[in-house]
Coordinates of C-alpha atoms in Angstrom, one line a residue:
X21 CA -49.3 41.8 -38.2
X22 CA -46.2 43.2 -36.5
X23 CA -43.7 40.8 -35.3
X24 CA -41.2 43.2 -33.8
X25 CA -42.4 45.6 -31.2
X26 CA -39.8 48.3 -30.4
X27 CA -40.8 49.7 -26.9
X28 CA -38.5 52.8 -27.5
X29 CA -39.7 53.9 -30.9
X30 CA -38.5 57.6 -31.4
X31 CA -39.9 60.0 -34.0
X32 CA -41.9 57.3 -35.7
X33 CA -45.3 58.6 -36.8
X34 CA -47.8 56.4 -35.0
X35 CA -51.4 56.6 -33.7
X36 CA -52.3 57.7 -30.3
X37 CA -53.5 54.1 -29.6
X38 CA -50.1 52.7 -30.5
X39 CA -48.6 55.6 -28.5
X40 CA -50.6 54.4 -25.5
X41 CA -49.4 50.8 -25.9
X42 CA -45.7 51.8 -26.3
X43 CA -46.0 54.0 -23.3
X44 CA -47.6 51.2 -21.3
X45 CA -44.6 49.1 -22.4
X46 CA -42.1 51.7 -21.3
X47 CA -43.7 51.4 -17.8
X48 CA -43.1 47.6 -17.7
X49 CA -46.8 46.6 -18.2
X50 CA -47.1 43.0 -19.3
X51 CA -50.7 42.3 -18.4
X52 CA -54.0 44.3 -18.9
X53 CA -57.4 43.4 -17.6
X54 CA -60.2 44.7 -19.9
X55 CA -63.4 44.7 -21.9
X56 CA -63.7 46.3 -25.3
X57 CA -66.4 48.8 -26.4
X58 CA -67.0 51.6 -29.1
X59 CA -65.1 54.4 -27.6
X60 CA -61.9 52.4 -26.9
X61 CA -62.0 50.4 -30.0
X62 CA -59.0 52.0 -31.8
X63 CA -56.9 50.9 -28.7
X64 CA -58.2 47.3 -28.8
X65 CA -57.6 47.2 -32.6
X66 CA -54.0 48.2 -32.0
X67 CA -53.7 45.8 -29.1
X68 CA -54.2 43.0 -31.7
X69 CA -50.7 43.8 -33.0
X70 CA -49.3 43.6 -29.6
X71 CA -50.4 40.3 -28.5
X72 CA -46.8 38.9 -27.9
X73 CA -45.9 42.0 -25.8
X74 CA -48.9 42.5 -23.6
X75 CA -51.1 39.8 -22.3
X76 CA -54.8 41.1 -22.4
X77 CA -57.2 39.2 -20.2
X78 CA -60.8 39.6 -21.3
X79 CA -62.9 39.8 -18.3
X80 CA -66.7 39.6 -18.2
X81 CA -67.6 42.9 -16.4
X82 CA -65.5 46.0 -16.0
X83 CA -65.7 45.7 -12.3
X84 CA -63.9 42.4 -12.7
X85 CA -61.3 44.3 -14.6
X86 CA -60.5 46.7 -11.8
X87 CA -60.5 43.9 -9.1
X88 CA -58.2 41.8 -11.2
X89 CA -55.9 44.6 -11.6
X90 CA -55.9 45.1 -7.9
X91 CA -55.3 41.6 -7.1
X92 CA -52.3 41.6 -9.7
X93 CA -50.9 44.6 -8.1
X94 CA -51.1 43.5 -4.5
X95 CA -49.2 40.3 -5.0
X96 CA -46.8 41.5 -7.8
X97 CA -45.9 45.0 -6.3
X98 CA -46.4 46.5 -9.8
X99 CA -49.1 48.9 -11.0
X100 CA -52.3 46.9 -12.0
X101 CA -53.9 48.1 -15.4
X102 CA -57.6 48.0 -16.5
X103 CA -58.7 49.2 -20.0
X104 CA -62.5 49.8 -20.4
X105 CA -64.7 51.8 -22.7
X106 CA -66.8 54.9 -22.1
X107 CA -70.1 55.4 -20.4
X108 CA -71.3 52.2 -18.6
X109 CA -67.8 50.7 -19.2
X110 CA -66.3 53.5 -17.1
X111 CA -69.0 53.6 -14.5
X112 CA -68.8 49.8 -14.0
X113 CA -65.1 50.5 -13.0
X114 CA -66.0 53.0 -10.3
X115 CA -66.3 50.4 -7.4
X116 CA -62.9 49.0 -8.1
X117 CA -61.4 52.5 -8.3
X118 CA -62.8 53.2 -4.9
X119 CA -61.7 50.0 -3.4
X120 CA -58.2 50.7 -4.6
X121 CA -58.2 54.1 -3.2
X122 CA -59.2 53.1 0.3
X123 CA -56.7 50.3 0.2
X124 CA -53.8 52.2 -1.3
X125 CA -53.6 49.8 -4.2
X126 CA -51.5 51.1 -7.3
X127 CA -53.7 51.0 -10.4
X128 CA -54.1 52.8 -13.7
X129 CA -57.7 52.6 -15.3
X130 CA -57.7 53.7 -18.9
X131 CA -61.2 54.6 -20.3
X132 CA -62.3 55.4 -23.7
X133 CA -64.3 58.5 -24.4
X134 CA -66.3 60.2 -27.1
X135 CA -64.4 62.4 -29.5
X136 CA -63.6 65.9 -28.2
X137 CA -66.1 67.6 -30.5
X138 CA -68.9 65.8 -28.8
X139 CA -67.9 66.4 -25.2
X140 CA -70.7 68.0 -23.3
X141 CA -73.4 67.0 -25.8
X142 CA -74.8 64.0 -24.1
X143 CA -73.5 61.9 -26.9
X144 CA -74.0 58.1 -26.9
X145 CA -72.1 56.5 -24.0
X146 CA -70.6 59.9 -22.7
X147 CA -70.0 60.1 -19.0
X148 CA -67.9 62.4 -17.1
X149 CA -65.7 59.9 -15.6
X150 CA -63.1 62.4 -14.6
X151 CA -65.7 64.2 -12.5
X152 CA -66.9 61.0 -11.1
X153 CA -63.6 59.4 -10.2
X154 CA -61.7 62.5 -8.9
X155 CA -62.8 62.1 -5.2
X156 CA -61.9 58.3 -5.2
X157 CA -58.6 58.5 -7.1
X158 CA -55.1 60.1 -6.7
X159 CA -55.5 61.7 -10.1
X160 CA -57.9 61.8 -12.9
X161 CA -57.2 63.3 -16.2
X162 CA -58.9 63.6 -19.7
X163 CA -56.5 63.1 -22.6
X164 CA -57.8 65.2 -25.6
X165 CA -54.6 65.5 -27.6
X166 CA -52.6 62.7 -29.1
X167 CA -49.4 64.4 -28.1
X168 CA -50.3 64.3 -24.4
X169 CA -50.5 60.5 -24.2
X170 CA -46.8 59.7 -23.4
X171 CA -46.8 62.4 -20.8
X172 CA -50.0 61.5 -19.3
X173 CA -49.4 57.8 -19.2
X174 CA -46.0 58.4 -17.5
X175 CA -47.4 60.8 -14.9
X176 CA -50.2 58.5 -14.1
X177 CA -47.8 55.5 -13.2
X178 CA -45.7 57.9 -11.2
X179 CA -48.5 59.1 -9.2
X180 CA -50.0 55.6 -8.7
X181 CA -46.9 54.1 -7.6
X182 CA -45.2 56.5 -5.5
X183 CA -45.7 57.6 -2.0
X184 CA -48.9 56.2 -0.7
X185 CA -50.0 54.2 -3.7
X186 CA -53.6 54.5 -5.3
X187 CA -55.6 54.5 -8.4
X188 CA -55.4 56.9 -11.3
X189 CA -57.9 57.4 -14.0
X190 CA -57.1 58.4 -17.6
X191 CA -60.1 59.3 -19.9
X192 CA -59.0 59.2 -23.6
X193 CA -61.0 60.7 -26.1
X194 CA -61.5 58.9 -29.4
X195 CA -59.7 61.4 -31.5
X196 CA -56.8 61.3 -29.3
X197 CA -56.7 57.5 -30.0
X198 CA -56.7 57.9 -33.7
X199 CA -54.6 60.9 -34.2
X200 CA -50.9 60.8 -35.4
X201 CA -47.8 61.7 -33.6
X202 CA -44.0 61.5 -33.8
X203 CA -43.8 59.4 -30.6
X204 CA -41.0 60.2 -27.9
X205 CA -41.2 58.2 -24.7
X206 CA -41.6 60.2 -21.5
X207 CA -40.5 59.3 -17.9
X208 CA -42.0 61.5 -15.2
X209 CA -40.0 61.5 -12.1
X210 CA -41.1 64.9 -10.6
X211 CA -44.2 66.8 -10.3
X212 CA -44.2 70.2 -8.7
X213 CA -46.2 70.3 -5.5
X214 CA -46.5 66.6 -5.4
X215 CA -44.2 65.2 -2.6
X216 CA -44.7 61.4 -2.5
X217 CA -42.3 60.8 0.4
X218 CA -41.9 63.5 3.2
X219 CA -38.4 64.3 4.2
X220 CA -37.4 62.5 7.5
X221 CA -37.1 64.9 10.6
X222 CA -34.3 63.5 12.8
X223 CA -35.7 65.0 15.9
X224 CA -38.8 62.9 15.5
X225 CA -36.5 59.8 14.9
X226 CA -34.7 60.6 18.0
X227 CA -37.7 61.1 20.1
X228 CA -39.3 58.0 18.8
X229 CA -36.2 56.0 19.7
X230 CA -36.1 57.6 23.1
X231 CA -39.7 56.6 23.9
X232 CA -39.2 53.1 22.7
X233 CA -36.0 52.6 24.8
X234 CA -37.8 53.8 28.0
X235 CA -40.8 51.7 27.2
X236 CA -41.7 48.9 29.6
X237 CA -44.6 47.6 27.5
X238 CA -44.1 48.5 23.9
X239 CA -46.5 47.3 21.3
X240 CA -46.3 47.6 17.6
X241 CA -49.4 47.7 15.1
X242 CA -48.3 46.6 11.6
X243 CA -50.2 47.8 8.6
X244 CA -50.1 47.5 4.8
X245 CA -47.7 50.3 4.7
X246 CA -44.8 47.9 5.6
X247 CA -45.7 45.7 2.5
X248 CA -46.1 48.7 0.2
X249 CA -42.7 50.2 1.3
X250 CA -41.0 46.8 0.9
X251 CA -39.9 47.2 4.5
X252 CA -40.6 43.7 5.9
X253 CA -36.9 42.9 6.8
X254 CA -36.5 46.4 8.3
X255 CA -39.6 45.7 10.4
X256 CA -38.1 42.5 11.7
X257 CA -34.8 44.1 12.6
X258 CA -36.7 46.8 14.5
X259 CA -38.9 44.5 16.4
X260 CA -36.2 42.0 17.2
X261 CA -33.6 44.5 18.4
X262 CA -36.1 45.9 21.0
X263 CA -38.1 42.8 21.6
X264 CA -41.4 44.3 20.7
X265 CA -44.6 42.2 20.2
X266 CA -46.5 43.1 17.2
X267 CA -50.1 42.6 15.7
X268 CA -51.2 43.3 12.2
X269 CA -54.3 45.0 10.6
X270 CA -56.1 42.7 8.0
X271 CA -54.1 44.3 5.2
X272 CA -50.8 44.1 7.1
X273 CA -51.2 40.5 7.6
X274 CA -48.3 38.5 5.8
X275 CA -45.8 41.3 6.6
X276 CA -44.7 39.1 9.4
X277 CA -44.6 35.3 9.1
X278 CA -47.4 33.8 11.0
X279 CA -45.1 31.8 13.2
X280 CA -42.7 34.6 14.2
X281 CA -42.3 34.7 18.0
X282 CA -43.1 38.3 17.9
X283 CA -46.3 38.1 16.0
X284 CA -49.2 38.3 18.4
X285 CA -51.9 37.9 15.6
X286 CA -54.6 40.2 14.2
X287 CA -56.2 43.6 15.3
X288 CA -59.7 44.7 15.0
X289 CA -63.4 43.8 15.3
X290 CA -62.7 40.1 14.8
X291 CA -59.1 40.0 15.6
X292 CA -57.4 38.2 18.3
X293 CA -58.1 38.8 22.0
X294 CA -54.7 39.4 23.2
X295 CA -53.6 42.2 20.9
X296 CA -56.8 44.0 21.2
X297 CA -56.6 43.9 25.0
X298 CA -53.0 44.8 25.1
X299 CA -53.5 48.0 23.0
X300 CA -55.2 49.4 26.1
X301 CA -52.4 48.3 28.4
X302 CA -49.1 49.0 26.6
X303 CA -47.2 52.1 27.6
X304 CA -45.9 52.9 24.0
X305 CA -48.1 51.9 21.2
X306 CA -46.1 52.1 17.8
X307 CA -48.2 52.2 14.6
X308 CA -46.4 51.5 11.4
X309 CA -48.0 52.1 8.1
X310 CA -51.6 51.9 9.2
X311 CA -54.3 54.4 9.4
X312 CA -56.3 53.6 12.8
X313 CA -59.3 52.5 11.0
X314 CA -62.5 52.4 13.1
X315 CA -62.6 48.7 12.9
X316 CA -59.2 48.7 14.6
X317 CA -59.8 51.4 17.3
X318 CA -63.4 51.0 18.2
X319 CA -64.4 53.8 20.4
X320 CA -61.7 56.4 20.1
X321 CA -62.6 57.9 23.4
X322 CA -61.2 54.9 25.0
X323 CA -58.7 53.8 22.6
X324 CA -55.0 53.4 24.0
X325 CA -55.5 56.5 26.3
X326 CA -52.6 55.2 28.7
X327 CA -50.2 55.0 25.9
X328 CA -47.7 57.3 24.1
X329 CA -48.3 56.8 20.6
X330 CA -45.6 56.8 17.7
X331 CA -47.1 56.8 14.2
X332 CA -44.7 55.8 11.2
X333 CA -46.5 56.8 8.0
X334 CA -45.6 58.1 4.4
X335 CA -48.9 60.1 4.3
X336 CA -48.9 63.2 6.5
X337 CA -52.8 63.4 6.2
X338 CA -53.2 60.3 8.2
X339 CA -51.3 61.6 11.3
X340 CA -53.6 62.9 14.1
X341 CA -56.6 62.2 11.6
X342 CA -58.2 59.8 14.0
X343 CA -55.8 59.4 17.0
X344 CA -53.8 62.0 18.3
X345 CA -50.1 60.9 18.5
X346 CA -47.1 61.7 20.6
X347 CA -44.5 61.4 18.0
X348 CA -45.2 61.2 14.0
X349 CA -42.4 59.7 12.1
X350 CA -43.0 60.6 8.4
X351 CA -41.4 58.9 5.5
X352 CA -41.1 55.5 3.9
X353 CA -41.0 52.8 6.6
X354 CA -38.1 51.1 4.9
X355 CA -36.0 54.1 5.6
X356 CA -37.4 55.4 8.8
X357 CA -37.5 52.1 10.6
X358 CA -33.7 51.8 9.8
X359 CA -33.0 55.2 11.3
X360 CA -35.0 54.5 14.4
X361 CA -33.5 50.9 14.7
X362 CA -29.9 52.5 14.7
X363 CA -30.9 54.5 17.8
X364 CA -32.5 51.6 19.9
X365 CA -30.9 49.7 22.7
X366 CA -30.9 46.0 22.4
X367 CA -33.6 45.1 24.9
X368 CA -35.8 42.4 26.3
X369 CA -39.4 42.4 27.4
X370 CA -39.8 38.9 28.4
X371 CA -42.4 39.5 31.2
X372 CA -44.5 41.9 29.0
X373 CA -44.4 39.4 26.1
X374 CA -45.3 36.5 28.4
X375 CA -48.3 38.4 29.7
X376 CA -50.1 37.7 26.4
X377 CA -50.1 34.0 27.0
X378 CA -53.0 34.0 29.3
X379 CA -55.2 35.8 26.8
X380 CA -53.9 33.4 24.0
X381 CA -55.3 30.5 26.2
X382 CA -58.6 32.0 26.9
X383 CA -59.2 32.6 23.1
X384 CA -58.0 29.2 22.2
X385 CA -60.3 27.4 24.8
X386 CA -63.3 29.6 24.1
X387 CA -63.1 30.2 20.4
X388 CA -60.3 28.7 18.4
X389 CA -60.4 25.2 19.7
X390 CA -64.0 24.8 19.1
X391 CA -63.9 26.5 15.6
X392 CA -61.1 24.5 14.2
X393 CA -61.4 21.1 15.9
X394 CA -65.1 20.5 16.5
X395 CA -66.1 16.9 17.2
X396 CA -69.8 17.0 16.1
X397 CA -72.1 19.1 14.1
X398 CA -71.8 20.9 10.8
X399 CA -68.7 21.8 9.3
X400 CA -67.3 25.3 10.5
X401 CA -65.7 27.9 8.4
X402 CA -62.5 28.0 10.5
X403 CA -61.8 24.5 10.3
X404 CA -62.1 24.5 6.4
X405 CA -59.7 27.4 6.3
X406 CA -57.3 25.6 8.6
X407 CA -57.3 22.5 6.7
X408 CA -56.7 24.1 3.5
X409 CA -53.8 26.3 4.7
X410 CA -52.2 23.3 6.2
X411 CA -52.6 21.2 2.9
X412 CA -50.7 24.0 1.1
X413 CA -47.9 24.2 3.6
X414 CA -49.0 27.6 4.7
X415 CA -47.4 28.9 1.5
X416 CA -50.3 29.9 -0.8
X417 CA -51.9 33.3 -1.5
X418 CA -55.1 33.9 0.2
X419 CA -57.8 35.9 -1.6
X420 CA -61.2 36.5 0.0
X421 CA -64.4 37.9 -0.8
X422 CA -66.2 39.9 2.0
X423 CA -68.2 38.8 4.9
X424 CA -67.9 35.9 7.5
X425 CA -66.0 34.0 4.8
X426 CA -63.4 36.8 4.9
X427 CA -63.2 37.0 8.6
X428 CA -62.6 33.3 9.2
X429 CA -60.0 33.1 6.4
X430 CA -58.0 36.1 7.6
X431 CA -58.1 34.7 11.1
X432 CA -57.0 31.2 10.3
X433 CA -55.0 31.3 7.1
X434 CA -51.2 31.2 7.7
X435 CA -48.3 33.1 5.9
X436 CA -44.8 32.3 5.3
X437 CA -44.0 35.1 2.8
X438 CA -45.1 38.8 2.3
X439 CA -47.6 39.7 -0.4
X440 CA -49.9 36.7 0.5
X441 CA -53.2 38.3 1.2
X442 CA -55.6 40.0 -1.2
X443 CA -58.9 41.2 0.4
X444 CA -61.0 44.2 0.4
X445 CA -60.3 46.1 3.5
X446 CA -61.5 49.5 3.8
X447 CA -64.4 49.3 1.3
X448 CA -65.6 45.9 2.0
X449 CA -66.6 45.0 -1.6
X450 CA -68.7 41.8 -2.0
X451 CA -67.8 40.4 -5.3
X452 CA -64.1 41.3 -5.0
X453 CA -62.8 37.9 -4.5
X454 CA -63.2 36.0 -7.8
X455 CA -61.7 38.6 -10.1
X456 CA -59.1 39.5 -7.5
X457 CA -58.1 36.0 -7.3
X458 CA -57.7 36.0 -11.2
X459 CA -55.5 39.0 -11.1
X460 CA -53.4 37.5 -8.2
X461 CA -52.7 34.4 -10.3
X462 CA -51.3 36.6 -13.0
X463 CA -49.2 38.5 -10.5
X464 CA -47.7 35.4 -9.1
X465 CA -48.1 32.6 -11.6
X466 CA -45.9 30.1 -9.7
X467 CA -47.9 30.3 -6.4
X468 CA -51.1 28.6 -5.5
X469 CA -54.1 30.9 -5.1
X470 CA -56.9 30.0 -2.7
X471 CA -60.0 32.0 -3.1
X472 CA -62.5 31.8 -0.2
X473 CA -66.0 33.2 -0.9
X474 CA -69.4 33.2 0.6
X475 CA -72.4 32.1 -1.4
X476 CA -73.5 35.6 -1.6
X477 CA -70.4 37.4 -2.6
X478 CA -69.3 34.7 -5.2
X479 CA -72.8 35.5 -7.1
X480 CA -72.0 39.1 -7.5
X481 CA -69.1 38.6 -9.9
X482 CA -69.7 35.0 -10.9
X483 CA -69.7 35.7 -14.5
X484 CA -65.8 35.9 -14.2
X485 CA -66.0 32.1 -14.3
X486 CA -66.0 32.8 -18.1
X487 CA -62.7 34.6 -17.7
X488 CA -61.2 31.5 -15.9
X489 CA -62.5 29.3 -18.6
X490 CA -61.2 31.5 -21.6
X491 CA -57.9 32.3 -20.1
X492 CA -57.3 29.0 -18.3
X493 CA -56.5 30.5 -14.9
X494 CA -55.4 28.2 -12.3
X495 CA -57.2 29.1 -9.2
X496 CA -58.7 27.2 -6.3
X497 CA -62.2 28.5 -5.4
X498 CA -63.6 27.6 -2.1
X499 CA -67.3 28.5 -1.7
X500 CA -68.3 28.5 2.1
X501 CA -72.0 28.1 1.6
X502 CA -74.2 28.6 4.6
X503 CA -77.4 29.7 2.5
X504 CA -77.2 33.1 4.2
X505 CA -75.8 36.6 3.9
X506 CA -73.7 35.4 6.9
X507 CA -72.3 38.6 8.3
X508 CA -75.5 40.4 8.1
X509 CA -77.3 37.6 9.5
X510 CA -74.7 37.6 12.5
X511 CA -75.4 41.3 13.1
X512 CA -79.2 40.6 13.0
X513 CA -78.7 37.9 15.5
X514 CA -76.9 40.0 17.9
X515 CA -78.2 43.5 17.5
X516 CA -81.6 43.2 15.7
X517 CA -83.4 40.7 17.8
X518 CA -82.9 37.8 15.3
X519 CA -85.0 39.4 12.7
X520 CA -83.5 37.8 9.5
X521 CA -84.7 40.4 7.1
X522 CA -83.7 39.4 3.5
X523 CA -80.6 37.4 4.4
X524 CA -81.7 33.9 3.5
X525 CA -80.2 32.8 0.3
X526 CA -81.6 30.3 -2.3
X527 CA -78.5 29.2 -4.3
X528 CA -77.8 27.7 -7.5
X529 CA -75.9 24.3 -7.8
X530 CA -72.4 26.0 -7.7
X531 CA -70.8 22.9 -8.9
X532 CA -73.0 22.4 -11.8
X533 CA -72.6 26.0 -12.7
X534 CA -68.8 25.7 -12.7
X535 CA -69.1 22.6 -14.9
X536 CA -70.8 24.9 -17.4
X537 CA -67.7 26.8 -17.5
X538 CA -65.6 23.6 -17.9
X539 CA -64.4 24.1 -14.4
X540 CA -64.3 20.9 -12.3
X541 CA -65.6 20.8 -8.8
X542 CA -67.3 19.0 -5.9
X543 CA -69.5 19.4 -2.8
X544 CA -68.5 18.4 0.7
X545 CA -70.8 18.6 3.7
X546 CA -69.3 15.8 6.1
X547 CA -66.2 16.3 8.3
X548 CA -64.8 12.9 7.3
X549 CA -64.8 13.8 3.7
X550 CA -63.1 17.2 3.9
X551 CA -59.5 16.2 3.7
X552 CA -60.1 14.0 0.6
X553 CA -62.0 16.8 -1.0
X554 CA -59.2 19.4 -0.4
X555 CA -56.6 16.9 -1.8
X556 CA -58.6 16.5 -4.9
X557 CA -58.9 20.2 -5.3
X558 CA -55.1 20.9 -4.8
X559 CA -54.1 18.0 -7.1
X560 CA -56.5 18.8 -9.8
X561 CA -54.6 20.8 -12.7
X562 CA -56.1 24.1 -13.4
X563 CA -59.0 25.9 -11.8
X564 CA -61.4 23.9 -9.3
X565 CA -64.5 24.9 -7.3
X566 CA -65.1 23.2 -4.0
X567 CA -68.4 24.0 -2.3
X568 CA -68.3 23.4 1.3
X569 CA -71.6 23.5 3.1
X570 CA -71.0 24.9 6.5
X571 CA -73.2 25.5 9.5
X572 CA -76.0 28.0 8.7
X573 CA -76.0 29.8 12.0
X574 CA -72.2 30.0 12.4
X575 CA -70.8 33.0 14.1
X576 CA -67.4 34.7 13.8
X577 CA -65.8 35.3 17.3
X578 CA -64.2 37.0 18.8
X579 CA -66.0 40.2 18.0
X580 CA -65.8 43.8 19.3
X581 CA -69.2 45.4 18.6
X582 CA -69.0 48.4 16.3
X583 CA -68.3 51.7 18.2
X584 CA -67.3 50.2 21.5
X585 CA -64.0 49.7 23.4
X586 CA -61.4 47.4 21.9
X587 CA -61.5 45.5 25.0
X588 CA -65.3 44.8 24.9
X589 CA -64.8 41.5 23.3
X590 CA -67.6 39.0 22.8
X591 CA -66.4 35.3 22.9
X592 CA -69.6 33.8 22.0
X593 CA -72.1 31.5 23.8
X594 CA -70.6 28.5 25.7
X595 CA -71.6 25.3 24.0
X596 CA -72.2 23.5 27.3
X597 CA -74.8 26.1 28.3
X598 CA -72.7 27.3 31.3

């Protein structure tokens, strides 16, 4: 066994597998999530000698490897790495690749492949993963020659991490893995025709500043692009100088501290009332690093028609894709925000900002108070989330699965620092949460990681409890169990005449199941027992599973029905029947 790994080996004859690992070390990789198999076995054999240099986390399913790599990337700001075999190993990774593409998550997925001589012969476990993944990745490339490894890996990391980030797929034939090469490190910093960050156009900067200076009712929409660009401080300076209220997309949450006076809450279908309503009242709408997703805009024919729209984005393809804008400001938000801020007048919009207050009160009285502080009845998802975020001092990392659990969690969890939320936004992948939480803990080992999952989503990747057991991953798992596929049930109740077709769930004993993986846990169903159960979870060393049995017919409000105007907001049925 090697005891000294030299990450800058030059002109030493090594195998392609070792060249791959050396190239990963050159990119700063310290953690890989993977699962071995026949066509990637040479790499795993070489990995045996690199245990001190690279921490490999053995997942239980290749989808888990990709979601874990996503969680790692989202909280660390680094590129996540997944390592899988060919055929079903590669196709199992496709969901994570697609998820990363939609949510702009930097990730490199390395797949084994049959020997070059067998390509196209339908050999055992041969699948055209390059062809499959090209539409859902930034770049997909098949490495057939050992001498191409250093170049391909460096290029992959450069593409994945620059501009608008995203996933890259490397398909590595077996002969490339076992061939010998005099290894020379590579560092790609330029690719012809690939322009990761467009040049700033100062006429756009000037016009954007002019519109903001003249605005009486400016409103900012904050997306994940602020976080990806490490532009949180620049955003705060921009908002404070011009006194601009702001709201966030789901992926943009935590770019602003939850308690910042300018933070008006969350946009979208289950977002806060005030920012959704004020979108259609502001005179200048400033979108920063967001893509005008349909869950944010609702009916485009009625979206912000009264406003001049400024769109800050690093990706030119997003400008005018869904919403026609008045002024595009292309570039990295960390740079463009500074340039616009220089040109802003110090302003104050006290009357405009105070106009949000009546809407805050309406939402609090009709939704939030009843969700967070109920006096009777079954436990509600929102109150569970609220009690847990308070118990962590609002300083934990939130990871969610998808569904009602996700919407309750993102609505009521609170954030003090950036990179504190990991959720599947654009693809809405059930099963995302558990493996993503594993990755998040490796990406931020010194922070508490709280996963909220429903009883449906947790069972899609529940085998990753084995990963937690083997690798001793310290995450807190909260299963919000309502014995339903809750979000589908909500839509069935509202839009399908309460015909609950195939949404009732008969579930296992989650606590006993966790115990089989040596993970302690408990069940709580009574309000008076909740705080003690949360305290036990948070103070128990290592992983813990808390099953909370919540109301079966709970609804997530507010809700903007799909495809309607953002001001068409349902607040639910009055409990007193009025």
